[in-house]
Amino acid sequence: MKLIIAAIKPFKLEEVREALTSIGVRGMMVTEIKGFGSQSGHTEIYRGAEYAVNFVPKVKLEIVVAASMADQVVETIQTTAKTDKIGDGKIFVLDVQSAVRVRTGETNDDAL
């Protein structure tokens, strides 16, 4: 099993969710986050005063899938979340040792 963590632009969330659902992803966790990468924030003007915005709003997706499906999920997120502008996000893939469905006690792939 693989844990896929993706940080994407918030306005792309629904489009990414629909694309992942269409390839068979049955669940994900979504968290509103703030962060910065190569873009290092930006400046904005509010009531005539300029100020620095060091952290940019993002959405973090956490998805656990069978290892055989991980590449397809990453590719789907990448193509759907892409805007060709700086700050499109990052995707990380980690190994998952075990998973347990709390309600039934099913484990690993059966728990997904």
Short mmCIF file of C-alpha atoms in Angstrom, two decimals, residues 8 12-28 61 63 69 72-82:
data_model
loop_
_atom_site.label_atom_id
_atom_site.label_comp_id
_atom_site.label_asym_id
_atom_site.label_seq_id
_atom_site.Cartn_x
_atom_site.Cartn_y
_atom_site.Cartn_z
CA ILE A 8 -2.56 21.53 -4.51
CA LYS A 12 -8.50 22.57 -8.09
CA LEU A 13 -9.85 20.36 -5.28
CA GLU A 14 -13.23 19.46 -6.78
CA GLU A 15 -11.77 18.76 -10.22
CA VAL A 16 -9.10 16.50 -8.69
CA ARG A 17 -11.67 14.72 -6.51
CA GLU A 18 -13.84 13.97 -9.54
CA ALA A 19 -10.87 12.69 -11.55
CA LEU A 20 -9.73 10.42 -8.70
CA THR A 21 -13.24 9.07 -8.17
CA SER A 22 -13.46 8.22 -11.87
CA ILE A 23 -10.33 6.02 -11.67
CA GLY A 24 -11.59 4.15 -8.60
CA VAL A 25 -10.26 6.05 -5.58
CA ARG A 26 -12.83 5.44 -2.86
CA GLY A 27 -11.73 7.87 -0.19
CA MET A 28 -9.33 10.61 0.80
CA LEU A 61 -4.87 15.44 0.08
CA ILE A 63 -4.89 9.05 -0.11
CA MET A 69 -2.64 1.91 -8.29
CA GLN A 72 -2.10 6.12 -11.82
CA VAL A 73 -3.24 8.21 -8.85
CA VAL A 74 -0.10 10.38 -8.97
CA GLU A 75 -0.48 10.91 -12.71
CA THR A 76 -4.17 11.79 -12.32
CA ILE A 77 -3.44 14.35 -9.58
CA GLN A 78 -0.56 15.82 -11.56
CA THR A 79 -2.47 16.29 -14.80
CA THR A 80 -5.68 17.51 -13.13
CA ALA A 81 -4.10 19.95 -10.64
CA LYS A 82 -1.67 21.45 -13.16
#
